[in-house]
PDB file of C-alpha atoms in Angstrom:
ATOM      1  CA  ASN A1140      -0.026   0.210   0.029  1.00 74.00           C
ATOM      2  CA  TRP A1141       1.102   3.372  -1.454  1.00 83.00           C
ATOM      3  CA  GLN A1142      -0.460   5.605   1.283  1.00 89.00           C
ATOM      4  CA  CYS A1143       1.805   3.014   4.535  1.00 85.00           C
ATOM      5  CA  PHE A1144       4.875   3.666   2.889  1.00 82.00           C
ATOM      6  CA  LEU A1145       4.596   7.304   2.008  1.00 89.00           C
ATOM      7  CA  ARG A1146       3.737   7.678   5.959  1.00 89.00           C
ATOM      8  CA  ARG A1147       7.272   5.770   6.475  1.00 85.00           C
ATOM      9  CA  ASP A1148       4.956   3.072   8.273  1.00 86.00           C
ATOM     10  CA  ILE A1149       7.036   0.367   6.702  1.00 85.00           C
ATOM     11  CA  PRO A1150       6.673  -2.901   8.641  1.00 86.00           C
ATOM     12  CA  TRP A1151      10.945  -3.806   8.268  1.00 90.00           C
ATOM     13  CA  MET A1152      14.018  -2.441   9.658  1.00 92.00           C
ATOM     14  CA  LEU A1153      17.194  -2.845   8.421  1.00 94.00           C
ATOM     15  CA  ALA A1154      19.766  -5.146  10.975  1.00 94.00           C
ATOM     16  CA  GLY A1155      22.613  -5.116   8.737  1.00 92.00           C
ATOM     17  CA  GLU A1156      24.465  -5.217   5.332  1.00 92.00           C
ATOM     18  CA  THR A1157      27.087  -6.347   3.692  1.00 89.00           C
ATOM     19  CA  THR A1158      28.852  -6.229   0.051  1.00 87.00           C
ATOM     20  CA  ALA A1159      30.234  -9.632  -1.165  1.00 84.00           C
ATOM     21  CA  LEU A1160      32.461  -9.198  -4.401  1.00 79.00           C
ATOM     22  CA  PHE A1161      33.080 -11.763  -6.895  1.00 80.00           C
ATOM     23  CA  ALA A1162      36.608 -11.424  -9.310  1.00 73.00           C
ATOM     24  CA  SER A1163      35.387 -13.442 -12.676  1.00 69.00           C
ATOM     25  CA  ASP A1164      36.570 -16.890 -10.803  1.00 67.00           C
ATOM     26  CA  GLY A1165      33.265 -17.960 -10.789  1.00 65.00           C
ATOM     27  CA  ARG A1166      32.763 -18.753  -7.210  1.00 75.00           C
ATOM     28  CA  GLU A1167      29.667 -16.174  -6.983  1.00 72.00           C
ATOM     29  CA  GLN A1168      27.178 -19.361  -8.590  1.00 73.00           C
ATOM     30  CA  VAL A1169      28.845 -21.637  -5.835  1.00 74.00           C
ATOM     31  CA  SER A1170      28.045 -18.587  -2.894  1.00 81.00           C
ATOM     32  CA  ILE A1171      25.546 -18.183   0.050  1.00 81.00           C
ATOM     33  CA  PHE A1172      25.026 -14.831  -1.889  1.00 82.00           C
ATOM     34  CA  SER A1173      23.566 -16.202  -4.595  1.00 81.00           C
ATOM     35  CA  HIS A1174      20.372 -17.269  -3.414  1.00 86.00           C
ATOM     36  CA  GLU A1175      18.596 -15.450  -0.856  1.00 90.00           C
ATOM     37  CA  SER A1176      17.270 -18.178   0.288  1.00 92.00           C
ATOM     38  CA  THR A1177      20.425 -20.221   1.064  1.00 91.00           C
ATOM     39  CA  PHE A1178      21.701 -16.564   2.508  1.00 91.00           C
ATOM     40  CA  GLU A1179      18.793 -16.305   5.151  1.00 94.00           C
ATOM     41  CA  ALA A1180      19.387 -20.154   5.821  1.00 94.00           C
ATOM     42  CA  ALA A1181      23.018 -19.284   7.188  1.00 92.00           C
ATOM     43  CA  VAL A1182      21.983 -16.209   9.066  1.00 93.00           C
ATOM     44  CA  ARG A1183      19.116 -17.658  11.107  1.00 94.00           C
ATOM     45  CA  ALA A1184      21.753 -20.211  11.645  1.00 95.00           C
ATOM     46  CA  ASN A1185      24.122 -18.619  12.642  1.00 93.00           C
ATOM     47  CA  LEU A1186      21.047 -16.927  15.316  1.00 94.00           C
ATOM     48  CA  PRO A1187      20.924 -17.265  19.260  1.00 93.00           C
ATOM     49  CA  GLU A1188      18.483 -20.604  20.103  1.00 94.00           C
ATOM     50  CA  GLU A1189      15.569 -17.657  20.963  1.00 94.00           C
ATOM     51  CA  PHE A1190      15.859 -15.790  17.022  1.00 95.00           C
ATOM     52  CA  LYS A1191      15.639 -18.513  14.951  1.00 94.00           C
ATOM     53  CA  SER A1192      12.626 -17.789  13.632  1.00 94.00           C
ATOM     54  CA  ILE A1193      11.642 -14.353  14.435  1.00 95.00           C
ATOM     55  CA  ALA A1194      10.178 -12.820  10.971  1.00 94.00           C
ATOM     56  CA  MET A1195      12.983 -11.746   8.714  1.00 95.00           C
ATOM     57  CA  HIS A1196      13.745 -10.726   5.284  1.00 94.00           C
ATOM     58  CA  VAL A1197      16.672 -10.569   2.822  1.00 95.00           C
ATOM     59  CA  ASP A1198      17.004  -9.521  -0.232  1.00 93.00           C
ATOM     60  CA  ILE A1199      20.362  -9.501  -2.647  1.00 92.00           C
ATOM     61  CA  ALA A1200      21.713  -7.087  -4.969  1.00 89.00           C
ATOM     62  CA  ARG A1201      23.506  -8.014  -7.956  1.00 85.00           C
ATOM     63  CA  HIS A1202      25.645  -5.646  -9.878  1.00 80.00           C
ATOM     64  CA  LEU A1203      27.348  -6.280 -12.616  1.00 74.00           C
ATOM     65  CA  HIS A1204      30.671  -3.950 -12.753  1.00 66.00           C
ATOM     66  CA  ARG A1205      31.249  -3.416 -16.899  1.00 63.00           C
ATOM     67  CA  PRO A1206      33.949  -0.483 -16.505  1.00 59.00           C
ATOM     68  CA  GLY A1207      34.058   1.396 -20.106  1.00 57.00           C
ATOM     69  CA  ALA A1208      36.322   1.478 -23.001  1.00 51.00           C
ATOM     70  CA  VAL A1209      38.148   4.488 -22.908  1.00 56.00           C
ATOM     71  CA  LEU A1210      38.245   6.171 -19.943  1.00 57.00           C
ATOM     72  CA  PRO A1211      38.340  10.295 -18.853  1.00 56.00           C
ATOM     73  CA  SER A1212      41.749   9.886 -17.805  1.00 59.00           C
ATOM     74  CA  ALA A1213      42.999   7.501 -20.394  1.00 62.00           C
ATOM     75  CA  GLY A1214      46.610   8.570 -20.640  1.00 69.00           C
ATOM     76  CA  ARG A1215      46.806  10.959 -17.301  1.00 74.00           C
ATOM     77  CA  ASN A1216      47.318   7.433 -14.793  1.00 76.00           C
ATOM     78  CA  PHE A1217      50.796   7.311 -14.492  1.00 80.00           C
ATOM     79  CA  LEU A1218      53.482   4.552 -12.453  1.00 80.00           C
ATOM     80  CA  TYR A1219      56.419   4.636 -10.313  1.00 82.00           C
ATOM     81  CA  ASP A1220      58.213   1.659 -10.363  1.00 82.00           C
ATOM     82  CA  PRO A1221      60.877   2.018  -7.214  1.00 83.00           C
ATOM     83  CA  GLN A1222      62.531  -0.719  -8.156  1.00 84.00           C
ATOM     84  CA  THR A1223      64.202   0.995 -11.304  1.00 88.00           C
ATOM     85  CA  GLY A1224      63.396   4.205 -10.433  1.00 88.00           C
ATOM     86  CA  LYS A1225      60.650   4.390 -13.377  1.00 89.00           C
ATOM     87  CA  VAL A1226      57.837   6.302 -13.819  1.00 90.00           C
ATOM     88  CA  GLY A1227      55.599   4.588 -16.710  1.00 84.00           C
ATOM     89  CA  PRO A1228      52.124   4.701 -18.202  1.00 82.00           C
ATOM     90  CA  LEU A1229      49.334   3.173 -16.426  1.00 75.00           C
ATOM     91  CA  GLU A1230      47.353   1.288 -18.714  1.00 70.00           C
ATOM     92  CA  GLU A1231      43.311   0.595 -18.222  1.00 64.00           C
ATOM     93  CA  GLU A1232      44.388  -3.025 -18.194  1.00 66.00           C
ATOM     94  CA  GLU A1233      46.125  -2.827 -15.344  1.00 63.00           C
ATOM     95  CA  LEU A1234      43.459  -0.724 -13.264  1.00 62.00           C
ATOM     96  CA  PHE A1235      41.100  -2.980 -14.086  1.00 63.00           C
ATOM     97  CA  GLN A1236      43.298  -6.581 -13.095  1.00 62.00           C
ATOM     98  CA  HIS A1237      42.453  -6.085  -9.142  1.00 57.00           C
ATOM     99  CA  ILE A1238      38.532  -5.029  -9.607  1.00 62.00           C
ATOM    100  CA  PRO A1239      35.596  -7.296  -8.752  1.00 58.00           C
ATOM    101  CA  GLN A1240      33.970  -8.434 -12.157  1.00 75.00           C
ATOM    102  CA  SER A1241      30.188  -8.226 -10.118  1.00 80.00           C
ATOM    103  CA  PHE A1242      29.519  -8.225  -6.128  1.00 84.00           C
ATOM    104  CA  ARG A1243      26.252  -8.531  -4.075  1.00 86.00           C
ATOM    105  CA  ILE A1244      24.280  -6.500  -1.909  1.00 89.00           C
ATOM    106  CA  CYS A1245      23.501  -8.251   1.007  1.00 92.00           C
ATOM    107  CA  ARG A1246      21.013  -6.730   3.995  1.00 93.00           C
ATOM    108  CA  VAL A1247      18.779  -8.350   6.455  1.00 95.00           C
ATOM    109  CA  TYR A1248      15.201  -6.493   7.469  1.00 95.00           C
ATOM    110  CA  VAL A1249      13.588  -8.172  10.438  1.00 95.00           C
ATOM    111  CA  ALA A1250       9.856  -7.217  11.934  1.00 93.00           C
ATOM    112  CA  GLU A1251      10.619  -6.220  15.577  1.00 93.00           C
ATOM    113  CA  PRO A1252      13.309  -3.604  16.792  1.00 91.00           C
ATOM    114  CA  GLU A1253      14.712  -5.678  19.758  1.00 92.00           C
ATOM    115  CA  HIS A1254      15.397  -8.172  17.006  1.00 94.00           C
ATOM    116  CA  ARG A1255      18.212  -5.717  15.340  1.00 92.00           C
ATOM    117  CA  GLU A1256      20.862  -6.460  17.810  1.00 91.00           C
ATOM    118  CA  ALA A1257      21.135 -10.309  16.973  1.00 91.00           C
ATOM    119  CA  VAL A1258      20.554 -10.077  13.091  1.00 90.00           C
ATOM    120  CA  ALA A1259      23.337  -7.683  13.256  1.00 87.00           C
ATOM    121  CA  THR A1260      26.407  -9.832  15.217  1.00 80.00           C
TER     122      THR A1260
END
């Protein structure tokens, strides 16, 4: 109901959030972050016994990183190599070599304020 939303009468409260980074090695599909049900089961398994059956909602948003072919700073990045004492161009492929291919933003929501701390820890 939009009226409830506009009044900020929202039943779910954010209890915790984390971001999981993935390279292009294929591990993303076999992680606990690949499916909401798997992630929720993992969260519940780590809760104290009295909190395992609380009302909870998990959300996993996936973002694929797609860097542009030519950046505005192309040709303007340089790297100093202390071993050789030389400065050389820092190529885009070197910059992107360690950027994750994708990441997942994982959020856990609870219905009761007193459950937030148990889920967040």
